[in-house]
PDB file of C-alpha atoms in Angstrom:
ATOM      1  CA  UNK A 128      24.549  20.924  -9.929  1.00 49.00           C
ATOM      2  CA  UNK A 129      25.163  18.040 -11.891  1.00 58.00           C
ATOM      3  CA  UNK A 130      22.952  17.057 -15.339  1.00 55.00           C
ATOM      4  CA  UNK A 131      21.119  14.092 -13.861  1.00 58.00           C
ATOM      5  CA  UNK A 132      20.384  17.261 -10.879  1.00 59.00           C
ATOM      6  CA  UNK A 133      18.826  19.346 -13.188  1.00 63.00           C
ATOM      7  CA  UNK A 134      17.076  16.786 -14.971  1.00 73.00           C
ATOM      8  CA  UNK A 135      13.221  16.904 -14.291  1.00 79.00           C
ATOM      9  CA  UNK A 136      11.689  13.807 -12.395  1.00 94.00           C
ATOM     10  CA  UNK A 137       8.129  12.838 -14.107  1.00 97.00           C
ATOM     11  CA  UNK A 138       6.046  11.215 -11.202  1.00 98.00           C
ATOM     12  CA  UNK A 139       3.259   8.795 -11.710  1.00 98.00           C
ATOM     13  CA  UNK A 140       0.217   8.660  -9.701  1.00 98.00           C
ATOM     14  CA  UNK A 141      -2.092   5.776 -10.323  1.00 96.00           C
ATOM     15  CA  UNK A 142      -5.028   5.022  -8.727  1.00 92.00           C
ATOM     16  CA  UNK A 143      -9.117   5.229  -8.633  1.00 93.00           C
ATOM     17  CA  UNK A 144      -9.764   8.119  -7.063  1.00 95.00           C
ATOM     18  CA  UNK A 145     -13.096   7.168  -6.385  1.00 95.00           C
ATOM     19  CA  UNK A 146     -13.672   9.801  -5.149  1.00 96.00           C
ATOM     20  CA  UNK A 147     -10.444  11.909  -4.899  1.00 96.00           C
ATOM     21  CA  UNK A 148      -9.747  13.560  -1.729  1.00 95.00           C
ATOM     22  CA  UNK A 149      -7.191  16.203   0.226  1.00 92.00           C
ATOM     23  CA  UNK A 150      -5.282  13.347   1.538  1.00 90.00           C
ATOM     24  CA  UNK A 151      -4.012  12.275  -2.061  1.00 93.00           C
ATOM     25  CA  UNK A 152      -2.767  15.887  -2.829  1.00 95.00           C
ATOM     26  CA  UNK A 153      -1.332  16.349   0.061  1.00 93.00           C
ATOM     27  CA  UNK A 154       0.511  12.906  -0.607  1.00 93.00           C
ATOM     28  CA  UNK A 155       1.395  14.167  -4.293  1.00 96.00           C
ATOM     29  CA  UNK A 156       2.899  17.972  -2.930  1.00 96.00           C
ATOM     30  CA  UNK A 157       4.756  15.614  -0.691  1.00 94.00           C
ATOM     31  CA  UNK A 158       6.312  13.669  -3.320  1.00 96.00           C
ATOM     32  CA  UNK A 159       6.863  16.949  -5.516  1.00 96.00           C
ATOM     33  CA  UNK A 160       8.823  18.233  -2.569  1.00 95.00           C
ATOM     34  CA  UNK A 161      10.818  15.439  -2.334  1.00 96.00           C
ATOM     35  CA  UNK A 162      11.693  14.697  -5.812  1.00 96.00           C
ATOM     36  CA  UNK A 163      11.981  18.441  -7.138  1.00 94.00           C
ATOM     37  CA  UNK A 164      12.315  19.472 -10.017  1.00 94.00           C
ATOM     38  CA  UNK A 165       9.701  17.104 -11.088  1.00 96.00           C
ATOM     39  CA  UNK A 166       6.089  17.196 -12.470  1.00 97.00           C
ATOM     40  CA  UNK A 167       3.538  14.941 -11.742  1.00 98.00           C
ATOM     41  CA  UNK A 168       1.147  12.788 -14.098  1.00 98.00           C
ATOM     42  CA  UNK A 169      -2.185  11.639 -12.073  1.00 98.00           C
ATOM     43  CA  UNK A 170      -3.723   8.563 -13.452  1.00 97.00           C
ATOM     44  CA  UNK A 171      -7.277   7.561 -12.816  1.00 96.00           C
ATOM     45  CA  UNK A 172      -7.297   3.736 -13.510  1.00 92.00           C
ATOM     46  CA  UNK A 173     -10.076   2.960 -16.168  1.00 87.00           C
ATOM     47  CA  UNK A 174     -10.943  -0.829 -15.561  1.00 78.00           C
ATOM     48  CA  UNK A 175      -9.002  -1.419 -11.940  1.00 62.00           C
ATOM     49  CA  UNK A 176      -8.664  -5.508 -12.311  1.00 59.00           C
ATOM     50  CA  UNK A 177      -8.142  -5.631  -8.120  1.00 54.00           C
ATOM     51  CA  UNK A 178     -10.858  -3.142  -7.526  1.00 60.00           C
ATOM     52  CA  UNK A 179     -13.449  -4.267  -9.613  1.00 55.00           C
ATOM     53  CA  UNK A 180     -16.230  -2.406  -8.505  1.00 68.00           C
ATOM     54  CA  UNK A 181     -15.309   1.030  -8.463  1.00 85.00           C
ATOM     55  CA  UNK A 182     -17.583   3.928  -9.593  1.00 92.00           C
ATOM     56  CA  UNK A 183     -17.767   4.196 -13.347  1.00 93.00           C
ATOM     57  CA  UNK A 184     -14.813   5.921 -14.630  1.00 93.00           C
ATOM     58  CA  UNK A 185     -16.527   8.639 -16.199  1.00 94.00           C
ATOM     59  CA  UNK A 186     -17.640  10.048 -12.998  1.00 96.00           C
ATOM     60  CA  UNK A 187     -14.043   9.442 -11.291  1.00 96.00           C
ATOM     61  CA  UNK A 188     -12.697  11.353 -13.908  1.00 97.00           C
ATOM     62  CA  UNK A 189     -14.421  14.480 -13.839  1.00 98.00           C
ATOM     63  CA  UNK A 190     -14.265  13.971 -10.154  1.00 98.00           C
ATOM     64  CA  UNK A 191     -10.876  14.491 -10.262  1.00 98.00           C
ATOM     65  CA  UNK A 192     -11.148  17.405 -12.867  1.00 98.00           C
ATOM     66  CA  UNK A 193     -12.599  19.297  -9.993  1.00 98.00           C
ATOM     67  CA  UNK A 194      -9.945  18.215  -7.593  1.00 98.00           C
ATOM     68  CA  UNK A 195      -7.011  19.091  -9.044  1.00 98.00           C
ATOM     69  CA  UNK A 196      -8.930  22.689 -10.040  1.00 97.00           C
ATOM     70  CA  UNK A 197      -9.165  23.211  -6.587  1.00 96.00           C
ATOM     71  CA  UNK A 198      -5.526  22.328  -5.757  1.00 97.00           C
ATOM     72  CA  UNK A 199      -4.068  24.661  -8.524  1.00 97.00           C
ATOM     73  CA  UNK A 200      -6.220  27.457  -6.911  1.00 95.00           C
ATOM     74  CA  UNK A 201      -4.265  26.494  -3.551  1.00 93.00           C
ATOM     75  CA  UNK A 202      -1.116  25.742  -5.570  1.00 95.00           C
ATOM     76  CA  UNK A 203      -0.710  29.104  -7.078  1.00 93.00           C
ATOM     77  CA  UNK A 204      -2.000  31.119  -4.353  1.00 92.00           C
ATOM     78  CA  UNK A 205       0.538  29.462  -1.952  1.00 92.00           C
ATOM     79  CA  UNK A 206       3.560  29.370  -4.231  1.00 92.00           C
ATOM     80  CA  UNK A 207       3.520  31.604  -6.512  1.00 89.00           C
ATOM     81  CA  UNK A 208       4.265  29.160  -9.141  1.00 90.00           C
ATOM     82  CA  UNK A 209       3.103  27.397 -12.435  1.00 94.00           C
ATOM     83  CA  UNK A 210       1.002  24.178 -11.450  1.00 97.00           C
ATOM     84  CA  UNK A 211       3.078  21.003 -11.960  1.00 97.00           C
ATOM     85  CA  UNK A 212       0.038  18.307 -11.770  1.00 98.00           C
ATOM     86  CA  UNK A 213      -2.249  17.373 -14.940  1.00 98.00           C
ATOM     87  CA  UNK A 214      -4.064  14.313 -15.559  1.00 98.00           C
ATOM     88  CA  UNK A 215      -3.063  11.371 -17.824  1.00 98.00           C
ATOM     89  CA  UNK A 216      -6.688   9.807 -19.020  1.00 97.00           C
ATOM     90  CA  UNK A 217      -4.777   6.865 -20.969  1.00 96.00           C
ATOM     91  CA  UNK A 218      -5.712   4.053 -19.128  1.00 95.00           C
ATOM     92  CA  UNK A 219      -9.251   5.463 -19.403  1.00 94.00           C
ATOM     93  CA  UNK A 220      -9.230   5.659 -23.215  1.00 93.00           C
ATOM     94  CA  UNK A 221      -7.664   1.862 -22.562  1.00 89.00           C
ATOM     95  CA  UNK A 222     -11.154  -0.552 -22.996  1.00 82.00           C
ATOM     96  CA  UNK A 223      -8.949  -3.658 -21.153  1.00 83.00           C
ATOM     97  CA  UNK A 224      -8.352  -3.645 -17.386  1.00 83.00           C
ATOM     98  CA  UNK A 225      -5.320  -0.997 -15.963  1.00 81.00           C
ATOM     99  CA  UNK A 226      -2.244  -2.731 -15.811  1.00 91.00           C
ATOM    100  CA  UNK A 227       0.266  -0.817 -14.514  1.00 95.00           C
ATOM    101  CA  UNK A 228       2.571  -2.854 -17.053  1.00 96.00           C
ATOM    102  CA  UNK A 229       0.882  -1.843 -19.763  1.00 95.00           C
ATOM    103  CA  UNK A 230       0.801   1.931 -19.142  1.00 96.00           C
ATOM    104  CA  UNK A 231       4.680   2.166 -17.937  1.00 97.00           C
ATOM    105  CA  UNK A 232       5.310   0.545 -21.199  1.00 96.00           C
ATOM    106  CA  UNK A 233       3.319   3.422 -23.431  1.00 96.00           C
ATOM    107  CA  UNK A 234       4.856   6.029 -20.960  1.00 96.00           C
ATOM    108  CA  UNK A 235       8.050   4.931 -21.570  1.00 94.00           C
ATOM    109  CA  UNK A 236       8.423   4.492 -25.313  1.00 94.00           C
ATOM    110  CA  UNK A 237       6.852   8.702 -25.396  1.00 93.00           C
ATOM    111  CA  UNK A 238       9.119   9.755 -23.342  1.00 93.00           C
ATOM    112  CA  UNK A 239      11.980   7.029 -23.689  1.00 91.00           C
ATOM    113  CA  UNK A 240      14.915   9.770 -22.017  1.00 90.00           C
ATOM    114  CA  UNK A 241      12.533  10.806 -18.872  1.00 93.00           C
ATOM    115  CA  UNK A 242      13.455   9.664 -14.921  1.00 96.00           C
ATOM    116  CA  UNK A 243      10.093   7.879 -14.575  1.00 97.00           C
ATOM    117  CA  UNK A 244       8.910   7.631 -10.948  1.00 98.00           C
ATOM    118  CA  UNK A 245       6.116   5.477  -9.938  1.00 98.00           C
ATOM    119  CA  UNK A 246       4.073   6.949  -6.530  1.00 97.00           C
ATOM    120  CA  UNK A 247       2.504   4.644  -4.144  1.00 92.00           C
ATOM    121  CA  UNK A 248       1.718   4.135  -0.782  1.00 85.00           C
ATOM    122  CA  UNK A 249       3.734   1.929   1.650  1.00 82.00           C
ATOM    123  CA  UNK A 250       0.147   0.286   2.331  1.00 79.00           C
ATOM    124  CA  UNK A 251       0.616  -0.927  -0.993  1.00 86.00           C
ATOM    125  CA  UNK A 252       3.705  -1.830  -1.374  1.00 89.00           C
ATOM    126  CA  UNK A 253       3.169  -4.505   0.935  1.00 87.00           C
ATOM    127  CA  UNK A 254       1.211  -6.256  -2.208  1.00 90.00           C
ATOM    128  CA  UNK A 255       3.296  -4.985  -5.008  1.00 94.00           C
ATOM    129  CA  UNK A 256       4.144  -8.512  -5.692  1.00 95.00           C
ATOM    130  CA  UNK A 257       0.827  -9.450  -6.785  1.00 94.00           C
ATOM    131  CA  UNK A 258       0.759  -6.735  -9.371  1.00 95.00           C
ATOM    132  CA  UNK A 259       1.020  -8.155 -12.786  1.00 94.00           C
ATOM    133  CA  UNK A 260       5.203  -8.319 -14.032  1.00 97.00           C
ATOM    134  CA  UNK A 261       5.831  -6.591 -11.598  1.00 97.00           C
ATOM    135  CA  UNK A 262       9.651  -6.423 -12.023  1.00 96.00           C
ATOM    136  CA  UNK A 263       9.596  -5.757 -15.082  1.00 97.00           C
ATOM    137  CA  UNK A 264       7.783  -2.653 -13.965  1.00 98.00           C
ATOM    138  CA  UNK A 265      10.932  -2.024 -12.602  1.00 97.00           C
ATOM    139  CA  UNK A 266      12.920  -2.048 -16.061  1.00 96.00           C
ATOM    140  CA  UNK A 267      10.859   1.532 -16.752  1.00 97.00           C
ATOM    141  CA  UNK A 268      10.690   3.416 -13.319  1.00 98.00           C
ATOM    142  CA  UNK A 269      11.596   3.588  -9.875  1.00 98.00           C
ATOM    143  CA  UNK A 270       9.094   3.342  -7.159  1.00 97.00           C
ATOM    144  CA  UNK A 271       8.825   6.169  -4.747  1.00 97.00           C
ATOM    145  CA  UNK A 272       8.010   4.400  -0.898  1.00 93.00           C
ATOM    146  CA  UNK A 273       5.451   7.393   0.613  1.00 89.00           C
ATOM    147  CA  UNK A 274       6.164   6.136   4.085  1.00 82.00           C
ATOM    148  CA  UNK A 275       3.270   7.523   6.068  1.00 74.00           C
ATOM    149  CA  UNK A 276       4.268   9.143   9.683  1.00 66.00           C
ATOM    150  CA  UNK A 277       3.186   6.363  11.648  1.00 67.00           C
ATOM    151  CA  UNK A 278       2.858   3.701   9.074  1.00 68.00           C
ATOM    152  CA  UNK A 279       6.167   3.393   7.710  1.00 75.00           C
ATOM    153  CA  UNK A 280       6.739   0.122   6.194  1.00 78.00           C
ATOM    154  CA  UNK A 281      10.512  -1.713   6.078  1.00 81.00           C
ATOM    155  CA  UNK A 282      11.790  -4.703   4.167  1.00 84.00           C
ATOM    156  CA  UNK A 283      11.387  -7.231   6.604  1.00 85.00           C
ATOM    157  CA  UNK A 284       7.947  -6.629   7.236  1.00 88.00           C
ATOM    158  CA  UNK A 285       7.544  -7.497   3.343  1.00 91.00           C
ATOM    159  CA  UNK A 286       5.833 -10.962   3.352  1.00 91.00           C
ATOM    160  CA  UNK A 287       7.194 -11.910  -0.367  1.00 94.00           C
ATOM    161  CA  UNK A 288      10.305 -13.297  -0.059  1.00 95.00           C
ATOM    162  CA  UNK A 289      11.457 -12.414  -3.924  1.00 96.00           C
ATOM    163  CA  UNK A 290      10.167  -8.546  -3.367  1.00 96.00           C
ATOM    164  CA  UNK A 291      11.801  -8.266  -0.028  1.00 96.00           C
ATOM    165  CA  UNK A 292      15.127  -9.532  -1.218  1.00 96.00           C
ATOM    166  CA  UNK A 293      14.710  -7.006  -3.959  1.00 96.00           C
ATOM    167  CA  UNK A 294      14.099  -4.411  -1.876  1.00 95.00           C
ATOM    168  CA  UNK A 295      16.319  -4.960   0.560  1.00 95.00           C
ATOM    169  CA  UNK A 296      18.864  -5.050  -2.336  1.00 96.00           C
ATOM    170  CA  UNK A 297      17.561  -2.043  -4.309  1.00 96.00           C
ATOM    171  CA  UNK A 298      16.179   0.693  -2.047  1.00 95.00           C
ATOM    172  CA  UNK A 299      17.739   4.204  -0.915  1.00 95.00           C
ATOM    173  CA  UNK A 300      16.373   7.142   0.525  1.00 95.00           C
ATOM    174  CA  UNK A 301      15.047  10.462  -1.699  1.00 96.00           C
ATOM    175  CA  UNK A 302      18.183  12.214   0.091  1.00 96.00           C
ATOM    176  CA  UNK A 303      20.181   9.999  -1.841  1.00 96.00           C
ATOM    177  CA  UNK A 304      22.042  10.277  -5.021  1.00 94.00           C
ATOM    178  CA  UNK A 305      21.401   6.896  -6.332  1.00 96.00           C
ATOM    179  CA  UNK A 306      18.184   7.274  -8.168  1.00 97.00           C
ATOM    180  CA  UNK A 307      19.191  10.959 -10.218  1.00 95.00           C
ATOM    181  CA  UNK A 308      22.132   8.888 -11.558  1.00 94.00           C
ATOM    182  CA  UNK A 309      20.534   5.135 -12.110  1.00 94.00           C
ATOM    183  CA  UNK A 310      17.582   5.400 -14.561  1.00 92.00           C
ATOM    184  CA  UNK A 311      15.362   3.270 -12.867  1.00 96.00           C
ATOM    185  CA  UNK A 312      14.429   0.444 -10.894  1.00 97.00           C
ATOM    186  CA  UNK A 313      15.428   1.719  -7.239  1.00 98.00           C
ATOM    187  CA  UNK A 314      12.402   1.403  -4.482  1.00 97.00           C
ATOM    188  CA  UNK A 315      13.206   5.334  -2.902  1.00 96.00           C
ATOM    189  CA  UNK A 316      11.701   5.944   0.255  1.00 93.00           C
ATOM    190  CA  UNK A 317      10.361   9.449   1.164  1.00 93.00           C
ATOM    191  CA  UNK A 318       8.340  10.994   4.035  1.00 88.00           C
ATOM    192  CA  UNK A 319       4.749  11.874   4.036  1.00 88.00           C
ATOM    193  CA  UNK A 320       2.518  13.681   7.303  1.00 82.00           C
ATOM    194  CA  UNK A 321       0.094  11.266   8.429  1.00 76.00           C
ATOM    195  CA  UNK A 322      -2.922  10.785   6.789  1.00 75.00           C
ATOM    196  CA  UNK A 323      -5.734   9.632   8.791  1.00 75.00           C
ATOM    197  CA  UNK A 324      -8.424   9.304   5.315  1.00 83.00           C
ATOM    198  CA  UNK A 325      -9.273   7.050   2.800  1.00 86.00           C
ATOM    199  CA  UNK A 326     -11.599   7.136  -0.127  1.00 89.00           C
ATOM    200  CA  UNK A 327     -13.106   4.011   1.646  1.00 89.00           C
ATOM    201  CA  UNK A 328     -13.906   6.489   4.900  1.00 91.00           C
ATOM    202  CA  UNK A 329     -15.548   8.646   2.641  1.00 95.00           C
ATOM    203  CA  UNK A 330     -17.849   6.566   0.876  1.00 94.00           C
ATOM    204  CA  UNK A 331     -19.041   5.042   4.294  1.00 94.00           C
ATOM    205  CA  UNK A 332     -19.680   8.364   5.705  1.00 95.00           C
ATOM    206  CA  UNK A 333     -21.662   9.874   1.928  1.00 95.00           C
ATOM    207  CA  UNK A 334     -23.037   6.476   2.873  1.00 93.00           C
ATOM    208  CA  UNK A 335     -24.196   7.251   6.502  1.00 95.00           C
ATOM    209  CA  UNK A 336     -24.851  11.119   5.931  1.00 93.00           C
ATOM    210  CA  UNK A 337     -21.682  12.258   7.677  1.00 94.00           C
ATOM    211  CA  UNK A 338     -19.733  14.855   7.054  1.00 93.00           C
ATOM    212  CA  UNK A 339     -16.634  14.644   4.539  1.00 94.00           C
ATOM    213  CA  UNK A 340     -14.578  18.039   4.819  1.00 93.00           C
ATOM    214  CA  UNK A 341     -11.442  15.833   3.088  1.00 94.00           C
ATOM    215  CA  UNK A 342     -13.253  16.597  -0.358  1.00 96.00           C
ATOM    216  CA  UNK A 343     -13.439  19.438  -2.441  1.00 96.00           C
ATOM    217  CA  UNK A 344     -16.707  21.600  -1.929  1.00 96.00           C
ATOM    218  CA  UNK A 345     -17.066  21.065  -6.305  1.00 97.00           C
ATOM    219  CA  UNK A 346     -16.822  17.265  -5.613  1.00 97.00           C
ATOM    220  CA  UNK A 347     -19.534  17.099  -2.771  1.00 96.00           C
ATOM    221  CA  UNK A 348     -21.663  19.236  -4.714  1.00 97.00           C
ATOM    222  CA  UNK A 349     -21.076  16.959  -8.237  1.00 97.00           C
ATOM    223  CA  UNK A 350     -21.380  13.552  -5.581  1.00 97.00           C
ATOM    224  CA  UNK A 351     -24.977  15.295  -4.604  1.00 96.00           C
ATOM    225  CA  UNK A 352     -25.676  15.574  -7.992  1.00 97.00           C
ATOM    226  CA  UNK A 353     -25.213  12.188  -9.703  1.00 97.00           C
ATOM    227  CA  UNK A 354     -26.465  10.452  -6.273  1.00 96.00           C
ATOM    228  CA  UNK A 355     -22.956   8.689  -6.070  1.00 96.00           C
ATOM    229  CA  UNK A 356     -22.260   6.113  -3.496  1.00 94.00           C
ATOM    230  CA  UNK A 357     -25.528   5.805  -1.246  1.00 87.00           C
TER     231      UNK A 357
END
């Protein structure tokens, strides 16, 4: 095994989490799979500037608290194994909107020698070029594709002509060497099961007094508690 082998990925997961659900862990054991050895960073976004009215972060974030409690339970219990996931709250502490700029950059001078990879959906990626300097997002990390069974998302389909020349000109697949040995700025593409949930679908059905078995039983109960999106 080779140095950049053995070195340990550090993957980013941004987002609002409002309110966290199964679907996004099973998403992040996906990517820990994939990209092993890594650990993971989740992010809850503080001020999201394209999702401007989200629940208050406060709430999101202890949310998420029980979340990720409940996946280490299942974590350990299943593996046998220290729990790689913990929560980064800096963009929280941040009182300006969540730039994903902004918090690569403070990543990346901490840990200036880490392979930085940058999770998101291939739902997203589709707008990735509206994201604020967003290649010079790529000058700290790589981007790691989850391509959804089902929804899997290529180049061409990309509607930006500057990001789908990029892509098309920087992308592999995780089974590939090329992102262990370049230190970032690849788009790596990696599977994911189908997920057939969104925090959206669970608002509306808190909303309509349905059931939501995709959340933790801690994060229903604290949802009850604080009245949270009626």
């Amino acid at each position: 095994m080779t140095a950049a082998e053995q070195t340990p990925s550090i993957i980013l997961f941004g987002g609002s989490f409002n309110p966290p659900h199964r679907a996004h862990f099973r998403i992040a054991h996906a990517a820990l799979a994939a990209f092993s050895p890594a650990q993971m960073q989740i992010i809850p976004s503080g001020q999201p500037w394209q999702k401007p009215h989200v629940t208050t972060a406060a709430h999101r974030l202890a949310m998420l608290q029980l979340a990720v409690a409940e996946d280490q339970i299942h974590w350990r219990n299943e593996h046998n194994a220290d729990y790689p996931i913990s929560i980064n709250t800096l963009e929280i502490e941040r009182d300006t909107p969540s730039y994903t700029i902004d918090t690569l950059s403070v990543l990346r001078e901490s840990m200036p020698n880490a392979r930085l990879i940058w999770l998101l959906g291939s739902d997203q990626l589709a707008n990735f070029h509206t994201w604020r300097d967003w290649r010079d997002i790529l000058n700290h990390t790589h981007i790691a594709v989850a391509q959804r069974a089902g929804h899997e998302l290529t180049a061409a389909q990309l509607s930006n002509t500057t990001l789908r020349d990029y892509y098309q000109a920087h992308h592999c697949d995780v089974t590939s060497d090329a992102w262990r040995e370049q230190a970032h700025g690849l788009f790596i593409e990696f599977p994911t099961p189908s997920i057939a949930v969104s925090s959206t679908q669970i608002r509306n059905a808190i909303k309509n007094h349905l059931p939501t078995p995709e959340i933790a039983k801690s994060v229903q109960n604290y949802i009850i508690q604080h009245n949270l999106y009626k």
